[in-house]
PDB file of C-alpha atoms in Angstrom:
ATOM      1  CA  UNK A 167      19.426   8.756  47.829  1.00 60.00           C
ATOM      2  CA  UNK A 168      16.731  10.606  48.579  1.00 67.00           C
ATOM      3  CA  UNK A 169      13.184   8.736  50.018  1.00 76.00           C
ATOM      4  CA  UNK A 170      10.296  10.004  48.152  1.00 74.00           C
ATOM      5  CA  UNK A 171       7.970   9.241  51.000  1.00 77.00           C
ATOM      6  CA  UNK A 172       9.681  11.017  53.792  1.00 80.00           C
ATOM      7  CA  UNK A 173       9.490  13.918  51.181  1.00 80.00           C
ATOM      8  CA  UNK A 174       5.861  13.320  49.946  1.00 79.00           C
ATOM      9  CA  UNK A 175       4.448  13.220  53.976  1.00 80.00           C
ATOM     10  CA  UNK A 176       6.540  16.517  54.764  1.00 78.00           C
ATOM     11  CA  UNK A 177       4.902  18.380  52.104  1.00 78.00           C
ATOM     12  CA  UNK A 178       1.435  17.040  53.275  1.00 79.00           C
ATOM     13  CA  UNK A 179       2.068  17.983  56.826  1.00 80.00           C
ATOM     14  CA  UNK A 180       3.313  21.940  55.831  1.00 79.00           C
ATOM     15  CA  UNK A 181       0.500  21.999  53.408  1.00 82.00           C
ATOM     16  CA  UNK A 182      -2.113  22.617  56.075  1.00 78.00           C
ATOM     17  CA  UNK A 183      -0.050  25.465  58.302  1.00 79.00           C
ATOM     18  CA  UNK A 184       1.054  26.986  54.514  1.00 81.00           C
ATOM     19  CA  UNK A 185      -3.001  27.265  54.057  1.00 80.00           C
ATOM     20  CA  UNK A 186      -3.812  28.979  57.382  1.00 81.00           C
ATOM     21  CA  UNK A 187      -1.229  31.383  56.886  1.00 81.00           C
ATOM     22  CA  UNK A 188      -2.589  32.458  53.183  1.00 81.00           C
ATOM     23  CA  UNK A 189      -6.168  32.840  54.650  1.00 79.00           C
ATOM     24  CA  UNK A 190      -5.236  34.237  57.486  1.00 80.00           C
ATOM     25  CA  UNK A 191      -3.485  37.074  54.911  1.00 80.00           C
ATOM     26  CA  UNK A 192      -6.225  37.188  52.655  1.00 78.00           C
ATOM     27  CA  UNK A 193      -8.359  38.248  55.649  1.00 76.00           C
ATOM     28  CA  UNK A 194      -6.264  40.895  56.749  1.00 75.00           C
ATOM     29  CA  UNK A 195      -5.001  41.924  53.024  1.00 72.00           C
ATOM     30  CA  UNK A 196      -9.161  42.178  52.500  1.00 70.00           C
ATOM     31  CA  UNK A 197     -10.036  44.578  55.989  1.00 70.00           C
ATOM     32  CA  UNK A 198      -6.986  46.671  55.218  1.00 64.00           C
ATOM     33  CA  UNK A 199      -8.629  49.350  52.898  1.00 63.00           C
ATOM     34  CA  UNK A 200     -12.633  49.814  52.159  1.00 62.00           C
ATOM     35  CA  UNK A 201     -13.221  48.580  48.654  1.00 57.00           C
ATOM     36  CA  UNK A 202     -13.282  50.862  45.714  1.00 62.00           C
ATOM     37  CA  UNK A 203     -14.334  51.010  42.342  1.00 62.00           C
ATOM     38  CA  UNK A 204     -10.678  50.053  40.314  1.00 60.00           C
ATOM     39  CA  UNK A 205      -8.329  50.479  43.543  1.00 60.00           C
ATOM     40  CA  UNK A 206      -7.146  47.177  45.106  1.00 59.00           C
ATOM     41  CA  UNK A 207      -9.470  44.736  43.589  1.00 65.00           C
ATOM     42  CA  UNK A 208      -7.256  43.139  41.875  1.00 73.00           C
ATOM     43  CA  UNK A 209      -4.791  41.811  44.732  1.00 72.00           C
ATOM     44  CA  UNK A 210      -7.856  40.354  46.617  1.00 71.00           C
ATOM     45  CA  UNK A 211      -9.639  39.087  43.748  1.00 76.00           C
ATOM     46  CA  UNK A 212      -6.144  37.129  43.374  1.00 80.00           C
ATOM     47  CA  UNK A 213      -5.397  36.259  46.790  1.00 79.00           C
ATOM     48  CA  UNK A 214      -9.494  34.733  46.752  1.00 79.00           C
ATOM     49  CA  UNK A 215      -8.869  32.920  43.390  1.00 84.00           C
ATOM     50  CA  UNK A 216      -5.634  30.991  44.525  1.00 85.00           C
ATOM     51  CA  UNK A 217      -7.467  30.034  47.875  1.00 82.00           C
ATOM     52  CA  UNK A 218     -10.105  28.833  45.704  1.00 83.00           C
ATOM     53  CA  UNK A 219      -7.399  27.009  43.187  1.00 85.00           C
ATOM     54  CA  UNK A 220      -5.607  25.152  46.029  1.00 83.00           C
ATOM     55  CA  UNK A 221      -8.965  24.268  47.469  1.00 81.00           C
ATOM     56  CA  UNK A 222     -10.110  22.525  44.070  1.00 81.00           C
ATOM     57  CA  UNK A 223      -6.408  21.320  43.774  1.00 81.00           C
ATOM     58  CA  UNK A 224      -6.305  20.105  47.431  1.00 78.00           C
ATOM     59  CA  UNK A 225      -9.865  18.217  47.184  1.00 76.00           C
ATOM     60  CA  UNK A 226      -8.580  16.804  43.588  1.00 75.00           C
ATOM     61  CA  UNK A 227      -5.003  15.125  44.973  1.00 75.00           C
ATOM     62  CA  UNK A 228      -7.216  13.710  47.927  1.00 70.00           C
ATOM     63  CA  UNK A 229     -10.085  12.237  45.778  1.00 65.00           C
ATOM     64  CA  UNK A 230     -10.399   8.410  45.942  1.00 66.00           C
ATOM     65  CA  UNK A 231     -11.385   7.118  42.547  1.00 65.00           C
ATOM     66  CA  UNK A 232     -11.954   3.284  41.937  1.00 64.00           C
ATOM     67  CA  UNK A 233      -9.861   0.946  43.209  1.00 59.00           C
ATOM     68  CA  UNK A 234      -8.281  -1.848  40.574  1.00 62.00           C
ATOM     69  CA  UNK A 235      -6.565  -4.816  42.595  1.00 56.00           C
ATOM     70  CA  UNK A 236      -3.455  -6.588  40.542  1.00 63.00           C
ATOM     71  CA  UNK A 237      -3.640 -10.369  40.243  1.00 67.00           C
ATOM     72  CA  UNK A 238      -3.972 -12.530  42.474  1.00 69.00           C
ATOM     73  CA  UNK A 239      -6.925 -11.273  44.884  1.00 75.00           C
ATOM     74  CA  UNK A 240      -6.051 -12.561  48.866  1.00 82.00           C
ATOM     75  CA  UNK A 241      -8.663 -12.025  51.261  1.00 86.00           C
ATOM     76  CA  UNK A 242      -8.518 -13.698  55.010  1.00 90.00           C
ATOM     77  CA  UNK A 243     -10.641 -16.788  55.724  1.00 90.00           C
ATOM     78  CA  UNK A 244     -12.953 -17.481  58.120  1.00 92.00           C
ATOM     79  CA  UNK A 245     -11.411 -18.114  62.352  1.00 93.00           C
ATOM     80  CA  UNK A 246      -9.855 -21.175  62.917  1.00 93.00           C
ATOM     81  CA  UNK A 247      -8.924 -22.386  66.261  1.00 94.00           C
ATOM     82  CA  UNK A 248      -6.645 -25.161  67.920  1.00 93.00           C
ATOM     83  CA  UNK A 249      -5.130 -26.533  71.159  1.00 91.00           C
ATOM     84  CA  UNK A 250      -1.574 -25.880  71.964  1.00 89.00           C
ATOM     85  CA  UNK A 251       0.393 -27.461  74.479  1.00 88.00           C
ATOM     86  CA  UNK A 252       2.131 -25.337  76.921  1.00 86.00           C
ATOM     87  CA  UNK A 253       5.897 -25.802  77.042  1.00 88.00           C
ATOM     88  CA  UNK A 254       7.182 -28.799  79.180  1.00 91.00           C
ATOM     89  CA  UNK A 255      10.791 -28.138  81.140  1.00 91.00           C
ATOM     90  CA  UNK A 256      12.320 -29.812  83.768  1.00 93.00           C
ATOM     91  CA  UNK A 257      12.602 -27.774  87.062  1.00 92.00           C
ATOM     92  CA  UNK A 258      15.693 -27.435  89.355  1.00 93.00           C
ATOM     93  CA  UNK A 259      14.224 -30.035  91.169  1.00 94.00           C
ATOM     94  CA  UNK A 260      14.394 -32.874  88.388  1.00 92.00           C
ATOM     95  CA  UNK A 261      10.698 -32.502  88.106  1.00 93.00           C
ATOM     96  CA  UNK A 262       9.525 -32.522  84.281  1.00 92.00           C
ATOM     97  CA  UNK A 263       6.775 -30.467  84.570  1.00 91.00           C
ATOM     98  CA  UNK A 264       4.582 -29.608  81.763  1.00 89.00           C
ATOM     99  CA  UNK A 265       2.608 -25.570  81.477  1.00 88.00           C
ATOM    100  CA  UNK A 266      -1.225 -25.877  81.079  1.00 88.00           C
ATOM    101  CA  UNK A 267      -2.369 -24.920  77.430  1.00 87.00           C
ATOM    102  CA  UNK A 268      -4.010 -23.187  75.717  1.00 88.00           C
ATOM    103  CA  UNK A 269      -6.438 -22.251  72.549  1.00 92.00           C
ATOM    104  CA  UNK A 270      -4.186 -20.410  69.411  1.00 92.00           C
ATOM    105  CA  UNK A 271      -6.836 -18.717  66.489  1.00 94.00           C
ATOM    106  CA  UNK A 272      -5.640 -16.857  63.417  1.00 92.00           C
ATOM    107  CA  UNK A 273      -7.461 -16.137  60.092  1.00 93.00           C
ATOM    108  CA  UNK A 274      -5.705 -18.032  57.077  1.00 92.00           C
ATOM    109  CA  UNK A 275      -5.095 -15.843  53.641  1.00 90.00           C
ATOM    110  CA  UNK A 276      -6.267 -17.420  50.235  1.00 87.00           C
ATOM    111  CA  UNK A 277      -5.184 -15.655  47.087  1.00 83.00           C
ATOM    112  CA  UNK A 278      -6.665 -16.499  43.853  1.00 73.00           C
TER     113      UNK A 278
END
């Protein structure tokens, strides 16, 4: 079975190398030969229009539109705080002795 999100991040992370290289080849594809009327336009007029495609396509699959939330809603609540008693044990002495406590907070969740 294969896990779509394993897949999904691997493509993300070779998307960014994949891009350096094709600039990096438009660059050089663009210095190799002086620019002439009707001789090798064409090839660097592509190479600039898929840089520009994957750019648009790039900023489109990254583009954070509004956010709808499913029912219910949980946010967390406001800090509450209480005493806990440290643990009590008896020693290898036959001592019970009890640990000094100490404060526990956490922020409840409500849902609506």
């Amino acid at each position: 079975m294969v896990n779509w999100q394993t897949v999904i991040t691997m493509l993300r992370k070779l998307t960014h190398p994949l891009m350096g290289l094709v600039l990096a080849f438009a660059v050089a594809a663009s210095m190799a030969q002086p620019a002439e009327a009707g001789r090798g336009g064409r090839a660097a007029a592509f190479v600039g229009g898929t840089l520009l495609g994957l750019g648009i396509a790039g900023a489109l699959a990254h583009a954070h539109g509004p956010v709808y939330y499913e029912e219910p809603v949980c946010y967390k609540g406001r800090l509450r705080c209480k005493w806990v008693e440290g643990p009590c044990y008896y020693n290898k002495y036959g001592d019970y002795v009890c640990k000094r406590g100490y404060q526990r907070c956490w922020r409840p969740t409500y849902c609506d």
